[in-house]
CSV table of C-alpha atoms and ligand atoms in Angstrom, one decimal:
chain,number,residue,atom,x,y,z
A,8,MET,CA,100.3,141.1,-24.8
A,9,THR,CA,99.3,139.2,-21.7
A,10,ASP,CA,101.8,139.2,-18.8
A,11,ILE,CA,101.6,135.5,-18.0
A,12,LYS,CA,104.6,135.6,-15.6
A,13,SER,CA,102.5,137.6,-13.2
A,14,MET,CA,99.8,134.8,-13.2
A,15,ASP,CA,99.5,132.2,-10.4
A,16,LEU,CA,98.7,128.6,-11.4
A,17,GLU,CA,94.9,129.0,-11.3
A,18,GLU,CA,95.1,132.1,-13.5
A,19,LEU,CA,97.4,130.3,-15.9
A,20,LYS,CA,95.0,127.3,-16.1
A,21,THR,CA,92.2,129.7,-17.2
A,22,PHE,CA,94.6,131.3,-19.7
A,23,VAL,CA,95.7,128.0,-21.3
A,24,LYS,CA,92.1,126.8,-21.5
A,25,GLU,CA,91.1,130.0,-23.3
A,26,LEU,CA,93.8,129.2,-25.8
A,27,GLY,CA,92.2,125.8,-26.4
A,28,GLU,CA,94.8,123.8,-24.5
A,29,ALA,CA,94.4,121.1,-21.8
A,30,GLU,CA,94.5,122.4,-18.2
A,31,PHE,CA,97.6,120.3,-17.3
A,32,ARG,CA,99.6,122.5,-19.8
A,33,ALA,CA,99.4,125.3,-17.2
A,34,LYS,CA,101.6,123.4,-14.8
A,35,GLN,CA,104.2,122.7,-17.5
A,36,LEU,CA,104.1,126.4,-18.6
A,37,PHE,CA,104.4,127.6,-15.0
A,38,GLU,CA,107.5,125.4,-14.5
A,39,TRP,CA,109.1,126.8,-17.7
A,40,LEU,CA,108.5,130.3,-16.5
A,41,HIS,CA,109.4,130.0,-12.9
A,42,LYS,CA,111.8,127.1,-12.6
A,43,SER,CA,113.6,126.9,-15.9
A,44,LEU,CA,113.5,130.7,-16.2
A,45,ILE,CA,113.1,130.7,-20.0
A,46,ASP,CA,113.9,133.6,-22.2
A,47,SER,CA,111.9,132.3,-25.2
A,48,PHE,CA,108.9,130.1,-25.6
A,49,ASP,CA,110.9,128.1,-28.1
A,50,GLU,CA,112.6,126.5,-25.1
A,51,CYS,CA,109.4,124.9,-23.9
A,52,SER,CA,110.2,121.5,-25.4
A,53,ASN,CA,107.2,119.6,-24.0
A,54,LEU,CA,104.7,122.1,-25.5
A,55,SER,CA,103.5,121.6,-29.0
A,56,LYS,CA,105.0,123.9,-31.7
A,57,ALA,CA,101.5,125.3,-32.4
A,58,PHE,CA,101.0,126.2,-28.7
A,59,ARG,CA,104.4,127.9,-28.5
A,60,GLU,CA,103.6,129.9,-31.6
A,61,LYS,CA,100.3,130.9,-30.1
A,62,LEU,CA,102.0,132.0,-26.9
A,63,LYS,CA,104.4,134.1,-28.9
A,64,GLU,CA,101.5,136.0,-30.4
A,65,VAL,CA,99.6,136.7,-27.2
A,66,ALA,CA,102.0,136.5,-24.2
A,67,SER,CA,104.9,138.6,-23.2
A,68,LEU,CA,108.0,137.1,-21.6
A,69,THR,CA,111.0,139.3,-20.9
A,70,GLY,CA,110.1,142.8,-20.1
A,71,MET,CA,113.3,144.1,-18.5
A,72,GLU,CA,117.0,144.2,-19.2
A,73,ALA,CA,120.1,144.7,-17.1
A,74,ILE,CA,121.6,147.9,-18.4
A,75,GLU,CA,124.5,148.2,-15.9
A,76,VAL,CA,126.1,146.1,-13.2
A,77,PHE,CA,128.3,147.7,-10.5
A,78,GLU,CA,130.6,145.4,-8.6
A,79,SER,CA,132.0,146.2,-5.2
A,80,LYS,CA,135.7,145.6,-4.8
A,81,ILE,CA,135.2,145.4,-1.0
A,82,ASP,CA,132.7,142.6,-0.5
A,83,ASP,CA,131.5,141.3,-3.9
A,84,THR,CA,128.2,143.1,-3.6
A,85,LYS,CA,126.7,143.6,-7.1
A,86,LYS,CA,124.2,146.3,-7.9
A,87,TYR,CA,122.0,146.0,-11.0
A,88,LEU,CA,120.2,148.7,-12.9
A,89,PHE,CA,117.3,147.3,-14.9
A,90,ALA,CA,115.4,149.1,-17.7
A,91,LEU,CA,111.7,148.2,-17.7
A,92,GLU,CA,109.7,147.9,-20.8
A,93,ASP,CA,108.2,151.4,-20.4
A,94,GLY,CA,111.7,152.9,-20.0
A,95,ASN,CA,111.6,153.2,-16.2
A,96,ILE,CA,114.8,152.3,-14.3
A,97,ILE,CA,114.9,150.2,-11.1
A,98,GLU,CA,117.8,148.8,-9.1
A,99,SER,CA,118.4,145.6,-7.3
A,100,VAL,CA,121.3,144.3,-5.2
A,101,ARG,CA,123.0,141.0,-4.7
A,102,MET,CA,124.8,140.5,-1.4
A,103,LYS,CA,127.0,137.5,-0.9
A,104,TYR,CA,126.9,135.8,2.5
A,105,GLU,CA,128.3,132.6,3.8
A,106,HIS,CA,124.8,131.1,3.6
A,107,GLY,CA,124.3,132.0,0.0
A,108,ASN,CA,123.2,134.8,-2.4
A,109,SER,CA,120.7,137.3,-1.0
A,110,VAL,CA,118.9,139.6,-3.4
A,111,CYS,CA,117.3,142.9,-2.4
A,112,ILE,CA,114.6,143.9,-4.8
A,113,SER,CA,112.6,147.0,-5.5
A,114,SER,CA,108.8,146.9,-5.2
A,115,GLN,CA,107.9,150.2,-6.8
A,116,VAL,CA,109.5,152.8,-9.2
A,117,GLY,CA,110.1,155.5,-6.7
A,118,CYS,CA,108.1,155.8,-3.5
A,119,ARG,CA,105.5,158.1,-2.0
A,120,MET,CA,106.4,157.6,1.7
A,121,GLY,CA,108.8,160.6,1.9
A,122,CYS,CA,111.3,159.2,4.5
A,123,LYS,CA,113.8,161.9,4.9
A,124,PHE,CA,116.9,159.7,4.8
A,125,CYS,CA,115.9,158.0,1.5
A,126,ALA,CA,116.9,158.7,-2.1
A,127,SER,CA,114.1,156.6,-3.6
A,128,THR,CA,111.4,159.0,-2.6
A,129,LEU,CA,113.0,162.3,-3.8
A,130,ASP,CA,110.8,162.2,-7.0
A,131,GLY,CA,107.8,160.6,-5.4
A,132,LEU,CA,106.1,157.4,-6.7
A,133,VAL,CA,106.1,156.7,-10.4
A,134,ARG,CA,104.3,153.4,-10.3
A,135,ASN,CA,103.9,149.9,-8.7
A,136,LEU,CA,106.0,147.1,-10.1
A,137,SER,CA,104.1,144.1,-11.5
A,138,VAL,CA,104.6,140.7,-10.1
A,139,SER,CA,106.7,139.7,-13.1
A,140,GLU,CA,108.9,142.7,-12.7
A,141,MET,CA,109.6,141.7,-9.1
A,142,LEU,CA,110.2,138.1,-10.0
A,143,ASP,CA,112.4,139.0,-13.0
A,144,GLN,CA,114.8,141.0,-10.7
A,145,VAL,CA,115.6,137.7,-9.0
A,146,TYR,CA,115.4,135.5,-12.1
A,147,LYS,CA,117.8,137.8,-14.1
A,148,ILE,CA,120.3,138.0,-11.3
A,149,GLN,CA,120.3,134.3,-10.7
A,150,LYS,CA,120.9,133.7,-14.5
A,151,LEU,CA,123.6,136.4,-14.7
A,152,LEU,CA,125.4,135.0,-11.6
A,153,GLY,CA,125.0,131.4,-12.7
A,154,GLU,CA,124.3,130.7,-9.0
A,155,ARG,CA,121.2,130.0,-6.9
A,156,VAL,CA,119.6,132.8,-5.1
A,157,SER,CA,118.5,131.6,-1.6
A,158,ASN,CA,117.4,134.7,0.2
A,159,ILE,CA,115.2,137.7,-0.8
A,160,VAL,CA,114.7,141.0,0.9
A,161,VAL,CA,112.1,143.3,-0.4
A,162,MET,CA,113.8,146.4,0.9
A,163,GLY,CA,114.8,148.3,-2.2
A,164,SER,CA,112.9,151.2,-3.7
A,165,GLY,CA,109.3,151.4,-2.7
A,166,GLU,CA,107.0,150.6,0.2
A,167,PRO,CA,106.0,147.0,-0.3
A,168,MET,CA,102.7,147.4,1.5
A,169,ASP,CA,101.7,150.1,-0.9
A,170,ASN,CA,101.9,147.3,-3.6
A,171,TYR,CA,100.3,144.7,-1.4
A,172,ASP,CA,98.5,142.3,-3.7
A,173,ASN,CA,101.5,142.0,-6.0
A,174,ILE,CA,103.9,141.4,-3.1
A,175,VAL,CA,101.8,138.6,-1.7
A,176,LYS,CA,101.5,137.0,-5.2
A,177,PHE,CA,105.3,137.4,-5.7
A,178,VAL,CA,106.0,135.6,-2.4
A,179,LYS,CA,103.7,132.7,-3.3
A,180,ILE,CA,105.2,132.2,-6.8
A,181,ILE,CA,108.8,132.5,-5.8
A,182,SER,CA,108.4,130.1,-2.9
A,183,SER,CA,106.4,127.6,-5.0
A,184,ASP,CA,107.9,124.2,-5.4
A,185,MET,CA,107.1,124.5,-9.0
A,186,GLY,CA,109.2,127.6,-9.2
A,187,LEU,CA,112.5,128.6,-7.5
A,188,ASN,CA,111.2,127.1,-4.3
A,189,ILE,CA,112.9,129.8,-2.1
A,190,SER,CA,111.8,129.1,1.5
A,191,GLN,CA,109.4,131.7,2.8
A,192,ARG,CA,111.5,131.8,6.0
A,193,ASN,CA,114.3,133.2,3.8
A,194,ILE,CA,112.1,136.1,2.5
A,195,THR,CA,111.9,139.4,4.3
A,196,VAL,CA,109.5,142.1,3.5
A,197,SER,CA,109.9,145.5,5.0
A,198,THR,CA,107.4,148.3,5.8
A,199,CYS,CA,107.6,151.8,7.1
A,200,GLY,CA,104.6,150.9,9.2
A,201,ILE,CA,101.3,150.7,7.2
A,202,VAL,CA,99.2,149.3,10.1
A,203,PRO,CA,96.2,147.8,8.3
A,204,LYS,CA,98.5,146.0,5.8
A,205,ILE,CA,100.7,144.6,8.5
A,206,ARG,CA,97.6,143.0,10.0
A,207,GLU,CA,96.4,141.8,6.7
A,208,LEU,CA,99.8,140.2,6.0
A,209,ALA,CA,99.7,138.5,9.3
A,210,ASP,CA,96.4,136.8,8.2
A,211,GLU,CA,97.8,135.6,4.9
A,212,GLY,CA,99.2,132.3,6.2
A,213,LEU,CA,102.7,133.0,5.0
A,214,SER,CA,105.9,132.4,7.0
A,215,ILE,CA,108.0,135.4,5.8
A,216,THR,CA,109.9,137.7,8.1
A,217,LEU,CA,108.5,141.2,8.6
A,218,ALA,CA,110.9,144.0,9.0
A,219,LEU,CA,109.6,147.2,10.5
A,220,SER,CA,111.4,150.4,9.6
A,221,LEU,CA,111.3,151.9,13.0
A,222,HIS,CA,114.1,154.5,13.0
A,223,ALA,CA,113.0,156.3,16.1
A,224,PRO,CA,111.9,155.4,19.7
A,225,ASN,CA,108.9,157.7,19.8
A,226,ASP,CA,106.4,159.5,17.6
A,227,GLU,CA,108.0,162.8,18.1
A,228,ILE,CA,111.3,162.0,16.5
A,229,ARG,CA,109.7,159.6,14.0
A,230,LYS,CA,107.5,162.3,12.6
A,231,THR,CA,110.6,164.4,11.9
A,232,ILE,CA,112.1,161.8,9.6
A,233,MET,CA,109.1,159.6,8.5
A,234,PRO,CA,105.9,161.4,7.3
A,235,VAL,CA,104.0,158.0,7.7
A,236,ALA,CA,104.3,158.6,11.5
A,237,ASN,CA,101.7,161.3,11.1
A,238,LYS,CA,99.2,158.8,9.9
A,239,TYR,CA,100.0,155.8,12.2
A,240,ALA,CA,100.9,156.2,15.8
A,241,LEU,CA,103.9,154.1,17.0
A,242,LYS,CA,101.7,152.2,19.6
A,243,ASP,CA,99.4,151.0,16.8
A,244,VAL,CA,102.4,150.1,14.6
A,245,ILE,CA,104.0,148.0,17.4
A,246,SER,CA,100.6,146.4,18.2
A,247,ALA,CA,100.2,145.4,14.6
A,248,CYS,CA,103.8,143.9,14.7
A,249,ASP,CA,102.8,142.0,17.9
A,250,TYR,CA,99.8,140.7,16.0
A,251,TYR,CA,102.1,139.6,13.2
A,252,PHE,CA,104.3,137.7,15.6
A,253,LYS,CA,101.3,136.1,17.3
A,254,LYS,CA,99.8,134.9,14.1
A,255,THR,CA,103.0,133.7,12.3
A,256,GLY,CA,105.4,132.9,15.1
A,257,ARG,CA,108.0,134.8,13.1
A,258,ARG,CA,110.1,137.3,15.1
A,259,VAL,CA,109.8,140.8,13.7
A,260,SER,CA,112.9,142.6,12.8
A,261,TYR,CA,113.0,146.3,13.9
A,262,GLU,CA,115.2,148.4,11.5
A,263,TYR,CA,116.8,151.4,13.1
A,264,SER,CA,118.9,153.7,11.0
A,265,LEU,CA,121.3,155.7,13.1
A,266,VAL,CA,121.4,159.4,12.0
A,267,ALA,CA,124.0,161.6,13.8
A,268,GLY,CA,122.4,163.9,16.3
A,269,ILE,CA,118.9,162.9,15.5
A,270,ASN,CA,118.3,159.4,17.0
A,271,ASP,CA,121.7,158.1,18.0
A,272,ASN,CA,122.0,159.2,21.7
A,273,ILE,CA,121.8,157.0,24.7
A,274,LYS,CA,118.6,158.8,25.6
A,275,GLU,CA,117.0,157.4,22.5
A,276,ALA,CA,118.5,154.0,23.2
A,277,MET,CA,116.8,154.2,26.7
A,278,ASN,CA,113.5,155.1,25.1
A,279,LEU,CA,114.0,152.3,22.6
A,280,VAL,CA,114.4,149.7,25.4
A,281,LYS,CA,111.2,151.0,27.0
A,282,LEU,CA,109.4,150.9,23.7
A,283,VAL,CA,110.2,147.2,22.9
A,284,ASN,CA,109.6,146.4,26.5
A,285,GLY,CA,110.8,142.8,26.7
A,286,ARG,CA,109.3,141.7,23.3
A,287,ASN,CA,110.8,138.9,21.4
A,288,ILE,CA,112.1,141.1,18.5
A,289,HIS,CA,115.4,141.8,16.9
A,290,ILE,CA,116.9,145.3,16.4
A,291,ASN,CA,118.9,145.8,13.3
A,292,LEU,CA,121.0,149.0,13.6
A,293,ILE,CA,121.9,150.6,10.3
A,294,PRO,CA,124.5,153.2,9.9
A,295,VAL,CA,122.5,155.6,7.7
A,296,ASN,CA,123.9,156.1,4.2
A,297,PRO,CA,124.4,159.8,3.6
A,298,ILE,CA,122.6,161.2,0.5
A,299,LYS,CA,123.7,164.4,-1.0
A,300,GLU,CA,120.2,165.9,-1.4
A,301,ARG,CA,119.6,165.7,2.4
A,302,ASP,CA,121.6,166.8,5.3
A,303,PHE,CA,121.8,163.6,7.3
A,304,LYS,CA,125.1,162.3,8.5
A,305,GLN,CA,126.1,158.8,9.6
A,306,SER,CA,126.7,158.3,13.3
A,307,ASP,CA,130.3,157.7,14.1
A,308,LYS,CA,131.6,154.2,14.9
A,309,LEU,CA,131.9,154.8,18.6
A,310,LYS,CA,128.4,156.1,18.9
A,311,ILE,CA,127.0,153.1,17.1
A,312,LYS,CA,128.9,150.8,19.4
A,313,GLU,CA,127.7,152.6,22.5
A,314,PHE,CA,124.1,152.4,21.2
A,315,LYS,CA,124.3,148.7,20.5
A,316,ASP,CA,126.1,147.9,23.8
A,317,PHE,CA,123.4,149.7,25.7
A,318,LEU,CA,120.6,147.8,24.1
A,319,GLU,CA,122.4,144.5,24.7
A,320,LYS,CA,123.1,145.4,28.3
A,321,LYS,CA,119.4,145.8,28.7
A,322,GLY,CA,118.7,142.4,27.2
A,323,VAL,CA,117.6,143.7,23.8
A,324,ASN,CA,118.7,141.6,20.8
A,325,ALA,CA,120.6,143.9,18.5
A,326,THR,CA,123.1,143.7,15.6
A,327,VAL,CA,124.7,146.4,13.4
A,328,ARG,CA,124.1,145.7,9.8
A,329,ARG,CA,127.2,145.3,7.8
A,330,GLU,CA,127.5,147.9,5.2
A,331,MET,CA,127.5,146.3,1.8
A,332,GLY,CA,128.8,147.7,-1.5
A,333,ARG,CA,129.6,151.1,0.0
A,334,ASP,CA,132.0,151.8,-2.8
A,335,ILE,CA,129.2,151.5,-5.4
A,336,ASP,CA,126.6,153.9,-3.9
A,337,GLY,CA,125.2,152.5,-0.8
A,338,ALA,CA,121.6,153.8,-0.2
A,339,CYS,CA,118.7,152.4,-2.2
A,340,GLY,CA,117.7,154.7,-5.0
A,341,GLN,CA,121.0,156.4,-5.3
A,342,LEU,CA,122.3,154.5,-8.3
A,343,ARG,CA,119.0,154.9,-10.2
A,344,ARG,CA,118.9,158.6,-9.5
A,345,ARG,CA,122.5,159.1,-10.6
A,346,PHE,CA,121.9,157.1,-13.8
A,347,ILE,CA,118.7,159.1,-14.6
A,348,GLN,CA,120.4,162.4,-13.9
A,349,SER,CA,123.4,161.5,-16.1
A,350,GLU,CA,121.0,160.5,-18.9
A,351,ARG,CA,119.2,163.9,-18.6
A,352,ASN,CA,122.5,165.8,-18.7
A,353,SER,CA,123.9,163.9,-21.7
B,1624,SF4,S1,112.7,154.2,3.1
B,1624,SF4,FE1,111.4,152.8,2.0
B,1624,SF4,S2,109.3,153.6,2.5
B,1624,SF4,FE2,110.7,155.2,3.1
B,1624,SF4,S3,110.8,156.5,1.3
B,1624,SF4,FE3,112.5,155.0,1.1
B,1624,SF4,S4,111.7,153.4,-0.1
B,1624,SF4,FE4,109.9,154.6,0.6
C-alpha cells in the first residue's frame, strides 16, 4: 500500500496521474488528507466513487492508533501513547497554554544519540518515523481534542536531524495553507547539535525555530552527558547556530537541562555567559527529569533560581521551563518505556 499521506503535492500529482486521474485531483486529495484529516476515503465527497475505490485498493490512510491517554491533574497536559502499524510504540504530548494547544511529537522510535539524562535512548534507535507518522501525531491529537493545534515542538523521542528529509517535508506539509496551515514561526525543531544538518536546515528557506540542546557550557562537561559532543566541538555547533540565525533571522533557543552537581553551579553559569558572548539567543533552563535507570538528580529550586538570576544579571535572556505533566511521567520516552516493560512482564 502506498503511504500517500507522506507525499507532497508534486508527488501526489504524479500518483493520481498514474491512477489515470486528472492532475487537479491531487490538490483535492491533499486537502482531504491534511485539512479535513479524513479517516476513510469514503469521506472524499468531491472524488468519484471509482477513484475512491481505487484509492482504497492502493493507498493506506490510518497507520496508527492512540492506545492510551494520560491526563495530568495539575496542568491539563495530556500524553498519548500511539501504536504504529508495525507494533512499535511512540509518545506525544499536548501542552495547554494561554496561546493555544502545543503538541510535542516524536521523530524516531528510540534514539541513537545516547544522551545520559534521556530515557528515549536507553534501547537505542529502532527506526525513523515516516512523514505521515509525524503528521498523524498532530492530526490524531487535534481530532481527539476537538480543538485546533497551533504550535508544534519536535522534541519528543528521537534526534530530528537524524531523520532530516522527513522532518523538512513534515514542516512543509503541516504549514501548508492546503493543510493545517500551522505557522512555521510556531514550529520548533530541536537538535543535540548535528553541525552539517543545522547548516543545511538554515539553507532550506524555512522560518521555524531551532532549539539547540546545549546542556553544558564547555566540551568537557558536555562530553560526559552527551556523546555527540565527541563528534562535534561546541565552537562548531555554536557557529552553525549563528549561521542559522544569520540565514533565517530566527533567534536560536539554547536548551540547558540543569542536573544537580553536574552543570548547575555558578561556575558553569559564568562559563555559559562567556560561551554565548552577547549573542541574540534565548536560554531555556530545564529542571532535568530524573529517570530511574540513570543517576541524575534535579537541581533544587534555589540553585535553579540562582543560576537564572546570574544569567539575567549578565544580560543573558533566560527562562525556566515550566514542568508540564509531572504527575504523568515527565521525561520523554518514560511512558513508552514503562508501557513496553509492563507488556513484557504481563
Ligand atoms: S535527548 Fe534527544 S537526542 Fe538526546 S538521546 Fe534523548 S531523544 Fe536522543
